Amino acid sequence: MLRSIRDALKSHPTIYNRYQQSYAEQVDKVKVDPEVVKLIEQYELTEDNVIHQLPSFRQWLLERSNCDHCSGLSSCQNIYKGHASTPHYDDGELTFEYAPCNLYRNHQREERQKRLLKSHFIPKEILNIGFEDLDKDKGNIDAIKAASLFCLQFANAQGKGLYFYGEFGVGKTYLMGAIANKLSEQGQSVYFVHVPTFCREIKASISDHSYIEKIAELEKVDCLILDDIGAESFSPWIRDEVLGPIIQYRTQNEKPILYTSNLDYDNLRTHLAESSHSQVDELKAYRIAERIRSYTVAYKMYGENRRRG
Ligand code: ADP
Ligand code: MG
């Protein structure tokens, strides 16, 4: 039968005495530690508590010291990386549990966000913006409020998205960045696509068919952001075989799309029809424009060009 170390040592009196002495010394050392003193006072603990849980107390103090001298998650010396033992007192019982530190939590959140938030040619800084970073004025306040509400009610969006339009530099893309971050923080997957660049890429990948996979991704993601629609020159093929199907699939499946554009609905409609070669073609363009209009609420953003500042 297995015996405890203490029992095994008892049959060797000299060693046992030394063991007891060293244990007692450690208890003496631990119980005068200011953190332990605080804990003893707070929960009216006895010396017995310290004696019986000495290894846990020591681990707790060791990890506190590690954390005080922390030089980053990657060099964490604690038993469980990014976690520290923390005392809990409940129902007369003191236990030590492992809890994640802030660095670990932030790391997890960033990783999750990286997984959930994908982008296609969007400047990195845009993807770090929070609503709290936005300057507000009368030219953007309605759009910001709508954006914030959209994030809050995303689960009930039922396919209805937003359409921010206005002059260059008024902050349309910037505001979308805040939405993208908020949604991914909430656990929703987001794809942020710069439409003109995306169209160029798609044209380049027609021959290897890799665009089919990309289209599927844009169809499935929880929220799709199409930035700067109307700034591209759509070929009828991209319009009817790429953009049209993505919008159709998403609206039919109640998945919202958010747009930014320099054009209002009417001008976008004209723009989409520009490359048409026939009436049938034109009709297709109008149908896409109509779908965009029906499944979004538009907000005009105006004001100075913030890029100048
Ligand atoms: P748009 O997409 O309308 O052309 P952007 O969103 O790219 O304009 O905005 C241009 C720049 O203006 C941003 O990179 C940012 O530096 C600044 N900016 C835009 N909106 C805001 C805002 N609400 N608060 C602070 N800075 C902003
Ligand atoms: Mg923009």
mmCIF file of C-alpha atoms and ligand atoms in Angstrom:
data_model
loop_
_atom_site.group_PDB
_atom_site.id
_atom_site.type_symbol
_atom_site.label_atom_id
_atom_site.label_comp_id
_atom_site.label_asym_id
_atom_site.label_seq_id
_atom_site.Cartn_x
_atom_site.Cartn_y
_atom_site.Cartn_z
ATOM 1 C CA MET A 1 0.000 0.000 0.000
ATOM 2 C CA LEU A 2 1.236 3.489 -0.740
ATOM 3 C CA ARG A 3 2.296 5.512 2.271
ATOM 4 C CA SER A 4 2.550 9.254 2.465
ATOM 5 C CA ILE A 5 6.041 10.779 2.507
ATOM 6 C CA ARG A 6 5.404 11.873 6.070
ATOM 7 C CA ASP A 7 4.538 8.281 7.156
ATOM 8 C CA ALA A 8 7.530 6.913 5.309
ATOM 9 C CA LEU A 9 9.809 9.407 7.013
ATOM 10 C CA LYS A 10 8.478 8.518 10.458
ATOM 11 C CA SER A 11 10.421 5.272 10.354
ATOM 12 C CA HIS A 12 13.617 7.339 10.006
ATOM 13 C CA PRO A 13 13.532 9.587 13.104
ATOM 14 C CA THR A 14 16.523 11.766 12.204
ATOM 15 C CA ILE A 15 15.286 12.546 8.755
ATOM 16 C CA TYR A 16 11.742 12.976 10.064
ATOM 17 C CA ASN A 17 12.865 15.537 12.627
ATOM 18 C CA ARG A 18 14.732 17.455 10.008
ATOM 19 C CA TYR A 19 11.678 17.329 7.759
ATOM 20 C CA GLN A 20 9.429 18.619 10.556
ATOM 21 C CA GLN A 21 11.873 21.355 11.411
ATOM 22 C CA SER A 22 12.133 22.523 7.836
ATOM 23 C CA TYR A 23 8.330 22.419 7.494
ATOM 24 C CA ALA A 24 7.930 24.502 10.651
ATOM 25 C CA GLU A 25 10.495 26.996 9.393
ATOM 26 C CA GLN A 26 8.612 27.367 6.151
ATOM 27 C CA VAL A 27 5.325 27.883 8.005
ATOM 28 C CA ASP A 28 6.986 30.570 10.127
ATOM 29 C CA LYS A 29 8.311 32.273 7.035
ATOM 30 C CA VAL A 30 5.014 32.133 5.150
ATOM 31 C CA LYS A 31 2.776 33.288 7.945
ATOM 32 C CA VAL A 32 4.614 36.589 8.391
ATOM 33 C CA ASP A 33 4.432 37.471 4.718
ATOM 34 C CA PRO A 34 2.381 40.696 4.514
ATOM 35 C CA GLU A 35 0.010 39.183 1.940
ATOM 36 C CA VAL A 36 -0.604 36.150 4.116
ATOM 37 C CA VAL A 37 -1.077 38.320 7.192
ATOM 38 C CA LYS A 38 -3.708 40.275 5.288
ATOM 39 C CA LEU A 39 -5.447 37.066 4.245
ATOM 40 C CA ILE A 40 -5.347 35.660 7.802
ATOM 41 C CA GLU A 41 -6.896 38.841 9.154
ATOM 42 C CA GLN A 42 -9.482 39.106 6.418
ATOM 43 C CA TYR A 43 -10.843 35.593 6.844
ATOM 44 C CA GLU A 44 -9.811 34.979 10.460
ATOM 45 C CA LEU A 45 -7.645 32.033 9.493
ATOM 46 C CA THR A 46 -5.636 30.031 11.986
ATOM 47 C CA GLU A 47 -2.075 28.791 11.868
ATOM 48 C CA ASP A 48 -3.544 25.362 11.125
ATOM 49 C CA ASN A 49 -4.825 26.684 7.811
ATOM 50 C CA VAL A 50 -1.305 27.677 6.879
ATOM 51 C CA ILE A 51 0.182 24.413 8.147
ATOM 52 C CA HIS A 52 -2.249 22.249 6.210
ATOM 53 C CA GLN A 53 -2.054 24.242 3.012
ATOM 54 C CA LEU A 54 1.562 25.265 3.117
ATOM 55 C CA PRO A 55 2.399 24.156 -0.461
ATOM 56 C CA SER A 56 -0.578 26.130 -1.828
ATOM 57 C CA PHE A 57 0.395 29.223 0.185
ATOM 58 C CA ARG A 58 3.959 28.969 -1.066
ATOM 59 C CA GLN A 59 2.861 28.522 -4.672
ATOM 60 C CA TRP A 60 0.543 31.494 -4.355
ATOM 61 C CA LEU A 61 3.352 33.695 -3.007
ATOM 62 C CA LEU A 62 5.791 32.474 -5.605
ATOM 63 C CA GLU A 63 3.356 33.245 -8.423
ATOM 64 C CA ARG A 64 2.539 36.651 -6.955
ATOM 65 C CA SER A 65 6.207 37.459 -7.037
ATOM 66 C CA ASN A 66 6.504 36.108 -10.614
ATOM 67 C CA CYS A 67 3.609 38.352 -11.633
ATOM 68 C CA ASP A 68 5.115 41.391 -9.872
ATOM 69 C CA HIS A 69 8.237 40.917 -11.983
ATOM 70 C CA CYS A 70 6.364 39.906 -15.122
ATOM 71 C CA SER A 71 8.165 40.552 -18.385
ATOM 72 C CA GLY A 72 5.483 39.178 -20.676
ATOM 73 C CA LEU A 73 3.284 36.214 -21.324
ATOM 74 C CA SER A 74 5.869 34.259 -23.274
ATOM 75 C CA SER A 75 8.279 34.204 -20.318
ATOM 76 C CA CYS A 76 5.647 33.412 -17.665
ATOM 77 C CA GLN A 77 7.103 31.058 -15.023
ATOM 78 C CA ASN A 78 3.834 30.080 -13.356
ATOM 79 C CA ILE A 79 2.647 26.474 -13.466
ATOM 80 C CA TYR A 80 -0.068 27.330 -15.967
ATOM 81 C CA LYS A 81 1.159 29.982 -18.362
ATOM 82 C CA GLY A 82 -0.794 33.233 -17.965
ATOM 83 C CA HIS A 83 -2.579 31.986 -14.874
ATOM 84 C CA ALA A 84 -1.917 32.605 -11.219
ATOM 85 C CA SER A 85 -3.069 30.792 -8.146
ATOM 86 C CA THR A 86 -5.551 32.931 -6.208
ATOM 87 C CA PRO A 87 -7.079 32.317 -2.788
ATOM 88 C CA HIS A 88 -10.848 31.972 -2.416
ATOM 89 C CA TYR A 89 -12.648 31.779 0.848
ATOM 90 C CA ASP A 90 -16.075 30.258 0.760
ATOM 91 C CA ASP A 91 -18.211 28.628 3.419
ATOM 92 C CA GLY A 92 -15.377 28.462 5.933
ATOM 93 C CA GLU A 93 -13.006 26.881 3.466
ATOM 94 C CA LEU A 94 -9.914 28.370 1.882
ATOM 95 C CA THR A 95 -9.035 27.120 -1.589
ATOM 96 C CA PHE A 96 -6.489 28.208 -4.184
ATOM 97 C CA GLU A 97 -7.715 28.359 -7.748
ATOM 98 C CA TYR A 98 -6.032 29.246 -11.004
ATOM 99 C CA ALA A 99 -7.283 32.370 -12.708
ATOM 100 C CA PRO A 100 -6.080 33.924 -16.003
ATOM 101 C CA CYS A 101 -4.177 37.199 -15.784
ATOM 102 C CA ASN A 102 -5.007 40.312 -17.831
ATOM 103 C CA LEU A 103 -2.184 39.640 -20.293
ATOM 104 C CA TYR A 104 -3.555 36.181 -20.960
ATOM 105 C CA ARG A 105 -7.108 37.483 -21.316
ATOM 106 C CA ASN A 106 -6.000 40.181 -23.756
ATOM 107 C CA HIS A 107 -3.986 37.652 -25.711
ATOM 108 C CA GLN A 108 -6.966 35.320 -25.936
ATOM 109 C CA ARG A 109 -9.210 38.186 -27.019
ATOM 110 C CA GLU A 110 -6.743 39.254 -29.712
ATOM 111 C CA GLU A 111 -6.399 35.695 -30.969
ATOM 112 C CA ARG A 112 -10.145 35.298 -31.080
ATOM 113 C CA GLN A 113 -10.489 38.569 -32.889
ATOM 114 C CA LYS A 114 -7.827 37.577 -35.394
ATOM 115 C CA ARG A 115 -9.763 34.405 -36.058
ATOM 116 C CA LEU A 116 -13.078 36.205 -36.362
ATOM 117 C CA LEU A 117 -12.093 39.393 -38.114
ATOM 118 C CA LYS A 118 -10.681 38.997 -41.582
ATOM 119 C CA SER A 119 -9.942 41.774 -43.952
ATOM 120 C CA HIS A 120 -9.027 42.278 -47.519
ATOM 121 C CA PHE A 121 -6.801 45.296 -48.091
ATOM 122 C CA ILE A 122 -7.925 47.374 -45.155
ATOM 123 C CA PRO A 123 -5.252 49.389 -43.301
ATOM 124 C CA LYS A 124 -4.331 47.701 -40.062
ATOM 125 C CA GLU A 125 -4.979 50.789 -37.920
ATOM 126 C CA ILE A 126 -8.615 50.785 -39.016
ATOM 127 C CA LEU A 127 -8.984 47.371 -37.438
ATOM 128 C CA ASN A 128 -7.982 48.648 -33.997
ATOM 129 C CA ILE A 129 -10.527 51.421 -33.673
ATOM 130 C CA GLY A 130 -13.132 51.411 -30.944
ATOM 131 C CA PHE A 131 -16.303 53.507 -30.752
ATOM 132 C CA GLU A 132 -14.691 55.433 -27.912
ATOM 133 C CA ASP A 133 -11.954 56.623 -30.325
ATOM 134 C CA LEU A 134 -14.398 58.344 -32.662
ATOM 135 C CA ASP A 135 -14.759 62.122 -32.655
ATOM 136 C CA LYS A 136 -18.425 62.942 -32.981
ATOM 137 C CA ASP A 137 -20.073 65.868 -34.712
ATOM 138 C CA LYS A 138 -23.364 66.622 -36.391
ATOM 139 C CA GLY A 139 -22.113 65.166 -39.682
ATOM 140 C CA ASN A 140 -21.443 61.713 -38.287
ATOM 141 C CA ILE A 141 -23.463 61.365 -35.086
ATOM 142 C CA ASP A 142 -26.495 59.697 -36.678
ATOM 143 C CA ALA A 143 -24.327 57.163 -38.476
ATOM 144 C CA ILE A 144 -22.349 56.463 -35.285
ATOM 145 C CA LYS A 145 -25.545 55.925 -33.302
ATOM 146 C CA ALA A 146 -26.915 53.605 -35.973
ATOM 147 C CA ALA A 147 -23.609 51.713 -36.037
ATOM 148 C CA SER A 148 -23.580 51.297 -32.298
ATOM 149 C CA LEU A 149 -27.186 50.113 -32.240
ATOM 150 C CA PHE A 150 -26.443 47.733 -35.092
ATOM 151 C CA CYS A 151 -23.703 46.059 -33.024
ATOM 152 C CA LEU A 152 -25.921 45.888 -29.986
ATOM 153 C CA GLN A 153 -28.787 44.295 -31.903
ATOM 154 C CA PHE A 154 -26.708 42.253 -34.294
ATOM 155 C CA ALA A 155 -28.330 38.985 -33.280
ATOM 156 C CA ASN A 156 -31.695 40.389 -34.444
ATOM 157 C CA ALA A 157 -30.413 42.126 -37.567
ATOM 158 C CA GLN A 158 -32.425 39.825 -39.881
ATOM 159 C CA GLY A 159 -30.384 40.727 -42.892
ATOM 160 C CA LYS A 160 -30.789 44.465 -42.620
ATOM 161 C CA GLY A 161 -27.491 46.307 -42.935
ATOM 162 C CA LEU A 162 -26.237 49.885 -43.152
ATOM 163 C CA TYR A 163 -25.183 52.121 -46.012
ATOM 164 C CA PHE A 164 -22.861 55.007 -45.127
ATOM 165 C CA TYR A 165 -22.283 57.418 -47.960
ATOM 166 C CA GLY A 166 -20.642 60.782 -48.350
ATOM 167 C CA GLU A 167 -17.573 62.601 -49.545
ATOM 168 C CA PHE A 168 -14.060 61.263 -49.312
ATOM 169 C CA GLY A 169 -12.510 61.583 -45.829
ATOM 170 C CA VAL A 170 -15.653 62.030 -43.719
ATOM 171 C CA GLY A 171 -14.919 58.857 -41.758
ATOM 172 C CA LYS A 172 -17.018 56.118 -43.390
ATOM 173 C CA THR A 173 -14.298 53.468 -43.402
ATOM 174 C CA TYR A 174 -13.140 54.501 -39.958
ATOM 175 C CA LEU A 175 -16.608 53.984 -38.507
ATOM 176 C CA MET A 176 -16.843 50.580 -40.162
ATOM 177 C CA GLY A 177 -13.589 49.705 -38.392
ATOM 178 C CA ALA A 178 -15.256 50.371 -35.051
ATOM 179 C CA ILE A 179 -18.184 48.151 -36.046
ATOM 180 C CA ALA A 180 -15.902 45.348 -37.217
ATOM 181 C CA ASN A 181 -13.998 45.384 -33.936
ATOM 182 C CA LYS A 182 -17.072 45.507 -31.798
ATOM 183 C CA LEU A 183 -18.701 42.604 -33.599
ATOM 184 C CA SER A 184 -15.623 40.415 -33.436
ATOM 185 C CA GLU A 185 -15.251 41.244 -29.745
ATOM 186 C CA GLN A 186 -18.806 40.019 -29.338
ATOM 187 C CA GLY A 187 -17.836 36.753 -31.015
ATOM 188 C CA GLN A 188 -19.300 37.407 -34.464
ATOM 189 C CA SER A 189 -17.226 36.725 -37.559
ATOM 190 C CA VAL A 190 -16.617 39.687 -39.846
ATOM 191 C CA TYR A 191 -15.103 40.121 -43.287
ATOM 192 C CA PHE A 192 -14.000 43.637 -44.170
ATOM 193 C CA VAL A 193 -13.446 44.003 -47.896
ATOM 194 C CA HIS A 194 -12.122 46.964 -49.870
ATOM 195 C CA VAL A 195 -14.263 46.521 -52.977
ATOM 196 C CA PRO A 196 -12.024 48.100 -55.660
ATOM 197 C CA THR A 197 -9.015 46.023 -54.615
ATOM 198 C CA PHE A 198 -11.140 42.930 -54.213
ATOM 199 C CA CYS A 199 -12.449 43.317 -57.780
ATOM 200 C CA ARG A 200 -8.915 43.606 -59.140
ATOM 201 C CA GLU A 201 -7.891 40.483 -57.233
ATOM 202 C CA ILE A 202 -10.878 38.537 -58.424
ATOM 203 C CA LYS A 203 -10.118 39.434 -62.030
ATOM 204 C CA ALA A 204 -6.588 38.157 -61.509
ATOM 205 C CA SER A 205 -7.772 34.860 -60.059
ATOM 206 C CA ILE A 206 -10.433 33.998 -62.617
ATOM 207 C CA SER A 207 -8.204 31.457 -64.313
ATOM 208 C CA ASP A 208 -7.348 29.436 -61.202
ATOM 209 C CA HIS A 209 -10.911 29.451 -59.836
ATOM 210 C CA SER A 210 -9.662 30.364 -56.344
ATOM 211 C CA TYR A 211 -12.248 33.137 -56.326
ATOM 212 C CA ILE A 212 -15.004 30.551 -55.839
ATOM 213 C CA GLU A 213 -13.690 29.780 -52.374
ATOM 214 C CA LYS A 214 -13.392 33.460 -51.575
ATOM 215 C CA ILE A 215 -16.982 34.113 -52.638
ATOM 216 C CA ALA A 216 -18.154 31.288 -50.385
ATOM 217 C CA GLU A 217 -16.290 32.882 -47.471
ATOM 218 C CA LEU A 218 -17.942 36.232 -48.071
ATOM 219 C CA GLU A 219 -21.332 34.570 -48.260
ATOM 220 C CA LYS A 220 -20.996 32.661 -45.004
ATOM 221 C CA VAL A 221 -19.385 35.152 -42.628
ATOM 222 C CA ASP A 222 -21.737 36.638 -39.968
ATOM 223 C CA CYS A 223 -21.216 40.204 -41.127
ATOM 224 C CA LEU A 224 -19.791 41.398 -44.428
ATOM 225 C CA ILE A 225 -18.472 44.928 -44.842
ATOM 226 C CA LEU A 226 -18.107 46.157 -48.416
ATOM 227 C CA ASP A 227 -16.001 49.270 -48.240
ATOM 228 C CA ASP A 228 -15.998 51.841 -51.045
ATOM 229 C CA ILE A 229 -18.536 50.248 -53.324
ATOM 230 C CA GLY A 230 -18.931 52.392 -56.417
ATOM 231 C CA ALA A 231 -15.241 53.317 -56.571
ATOM 232 C CA GLU A 232 -14.446 50.257 -58.700
ATOM 233 C CA SER A 233 -15.151 49.737 -62.319
ATOM 234 C CA PHE A 234 -17.317 46.652 -62.322
ATOM 235 C CA SER A 235 -17.173 44.446 -65.335
ATOM 236 C CA PRO A 236 -20.587 42.895 -65.981
ATOM 237 C CA TRP A 237 -19.023 39.551 -65.088
ATOM 238 C CA ILE A 238 -17.885 40.642 -61.601
ATOM 239 C CA ARG A 239 -21.136 42.435 -61.020
ATOM 240 C CA ASP A 240 -23.362 39.544 -62.097
ATOM 241 C CA GLU A 241 -21.255 36.526 -61.144
ATOM 242 C CA VAL A 242 -19.524 37.778 -57.992
ATOM 243 C CA LEU A 243 -21.223 40.739 -56.368
ATOM 244 C CA GLY A 244 -24.791 39.802 -57.334
ATOM 245 C CA PRO A 245 -24.645 36.211 -56.005
ATOM 246 C CA ILE A 246 -22.954 37.289 -52.745
ATOM 247 C CA ILE A 247 -25.640 39.898 -52.084
ATOM 248 C CA GLN A 248 -28.408 37.535 -53.120
ATOM 249 C CA TYR A 249 -27.182 34.676 -50.958
ATOM 250 C CA ARG A 250 -26.747 36.898 -47.929
ATOM 251 C CA THR A 251 -30.073 38.672 -48.166
ATOM 252 C CA GLN A 252 -31.898 35.372 -48.667
ATOM 253 C CA ASN A 253 -30.163 33.995 -45.593
ATOM 254 C CA GLU A 254 -30.760 37.115 -43.522
ATOM 255 C CA LYS A 255 -27.073 37.924 -43.226
ATOM 256 C CA PRO A 256 -26.399 41.657 -43.189
ATOM 257 C CA ILE A 257 -24.035 43.587 -45.411
ATOM 258 C CA LEU A 258 -22.653 46.984 -44.474
ATOM 259 C CA TYR A 259 -21.541 49.331 -47.241
ATOM 260 C CA THR A 260 -19.596 52.531 -47.526
ATOM 261 C CA SER A 261 -19.724 54.540 -50.708
ATOM 262 C CA ASN A 262 -19.117 57.975 -52.164
ATOM 263 C CA LEU A 263 -22.393 57.503 -54.018
ATOM 264 C CA ASP A 264 -25.961 57.635 -52.772
ATOM 265 C CA TYR A 265 -28.387 54.856 -53.776
ATOM 266 C CA ASP A 266 -29.428 56.485 -57.069
ATOM 267 C CA ASN A 267 -25.888 57.184 -58.189
ATOM 268 C CA LEU A 268 -24.799 53.690 -57.213
ATOM 269 C CA ARG A 269 -27.619 52.303 -59.309
ATOM 270 C CA THR A 270 -26.436 54.323 -62.304
ATOM 271 C CA HIS A 271 -22.849 53.299 -61.637
ATOM 272 C CA LEU A 272 -23.722 49.599 -61.500
ATOM 273 C CA ALA A 273 -25.528 49.866 -64.824
ATOM 274 C CA GLU A 274 -22.721 51.780 -66.536
ATOM 275 C CA SER A 275 -20.951 48.770 -67.966
ATOM 276 C CA SER A 276 -24.169 47.195 -69.269
ATOM 277 C CA HIS A 277 -24.248 46.189 -72.908
ATOM 278 C CA SER A 278 -27.953 45.452 -73.193
ATOM 279 C CA GLN A 279 -31.280 46.076 -71.527
ATOM 280 C CA VAL A 280 -31.101 42.675 -69.851
ATOM 281 C CA ASP A 281 -27.731 43.648 -68.462
ATOM 282 C CA GLU A 282 -29.136 46.906 -67.195
ATOM 283 C CA LEU A 283 -31.987 45.121 -65.510
ATOM 284 C CA LYS A 284 -29.534 42.889 -63.680
ATOM 285 C CA ALA A 285 -27.688 45.962 -62.430
ATOM 286 C CA TYR A 286 -30.912 47.569 -61.227
ATOM 287 C CA ARG A 287 -31.906 44.406 -59.420
ATOM 288 C CA ILE A 288 -28.612 44.373 -57.480
ATOM 289 C CA ALA A 289 -28.960 48.079 -56.677
ATOM 290 C CA GLU A 290 -32.515 47.484 -55.498
ATOM 291 C CA ARG A 291 -31.422 44.677 -53.225
ATOM 292 C CA ILE A 292 -28.762 46.896 -51.678
ATOM 293 C CA ARG A 293 -31.325 49.634 -51.095
ATOM 294 C CA SER A 294 -33.975 47.304 -49.633
ATOM 295 C CA TYR A 295 -31.622 45.595 -47.236
ATOM 296 C CA THR A 296 -29.880 48.613 -45.764
ATOM 297 C CA VAL A 297 -30.647 51.837 -43.983
ATOM 298 C CA ALA A 298 -28.686 54.744 -45.445
ATOM 299 C CA TYR A 299 -26.891 57.483 -43.514
ATOM 300 C CA LYS A 300 -25.273 60.420 -45.217
ATOM 301 C CA MET A 301 -22.040 61.420 -43.514
ATOM 302 C CA TYR A 302 -20.716 64.898 -44.074
ATOM 303 C CA GLY A 303 -18.208 67.412 -42.772
ATOM 304 C CA GLU A 304 -14.599 68.296 -43.341
ATOM 305 C CA ASN A 305 -12.173 65.893 -44.897
ATOM 306 C CA ARG A 306 -10.565 64.484 -41.753
ATOM 307 C CA ARG A 307 -7.599 63.222 -43.692
ATOM 308 C CA ARG A 308 -6.358 66.772 -44.036
ATOM 309 C CA GLY A 309 -6.174 67.230 -40.272
HETATM 310 P P1 ADP B 1 -13.716 57.852 -45.765
HETATM 311 O O1 ADP B 1 -13.785 56.378 -45.698
HETATM 312 O O2 ADP B 1 -15.031 58.523 -45.520
HETATM 313 O O3 ADP B 1 -13.080 58.352 -47.020
HETATM 314 P P2 ADP B 1 -11.927 57.518 -43.560
HETATM 315 O O4 ADP B 1 -12.816 56.710 -42.720
HETATM 316 O O5 ADP B 1 -10.861 56.809 -44.305
HETATM 317 O O6 ADP B 1 -12.774 58.387 -44.598
HETATM 318 O O7 ADP B 1 -11.327 58.663 -42.655
HETATM 319 C C1 ADP B 1 -10.124 59.342 -42.987
HETATM 320 C C2 ADP B 1 -9.309 59.592 -41.750
HETATM 321 O O8 ADP B 1 -9.961 60.542 -40.943
HETATM 322 C C3 ADP B 1 -9.159 58.371 -40.872
HETATM 323 O O9 ADP B 1 -8.055 57.611 -41.236
HETATM 324 C C4 ADP B 1 -8.996 58.976 -39.524
HETATM 325 O O10 ADP B 1 -7.662 59.324 -39.296
HETATM 326 C C5 ADP B 1 -9.832 60.226 -39.574
HETATM 327 N N1 ADP B 1 -11.176 60.042 -39.014
HETATM 328 C C6 ADP B 1 -12.296 59.686 -39.675
HETATM 329 N N2 ADP B 1 -13.362 59.657 -38.882
HETATM 330 C C7 ADP B 1 -12.934 59.996 -37.660
HETATM 331 C C8 ADP B 1 -13.569 60.148 -36.385
HETATM 332 N N3 ADP B 1 -14.888 59.954 -36.221
HETATM 333 N N4 ADP B 1 -12.809 60.510 -35.331
HETATM 334 C C9 ADP B 1 -11.480 60.737 -35.504
HETATM 335 N N5 ADP B 1 -10.832 60.594 -36.662
HETATM 336 C C10 ADP B 1 -11.526 60.240 -37.740
HETATM 337 MG MG MG B 2 -13.173 54.966 -47.141
#
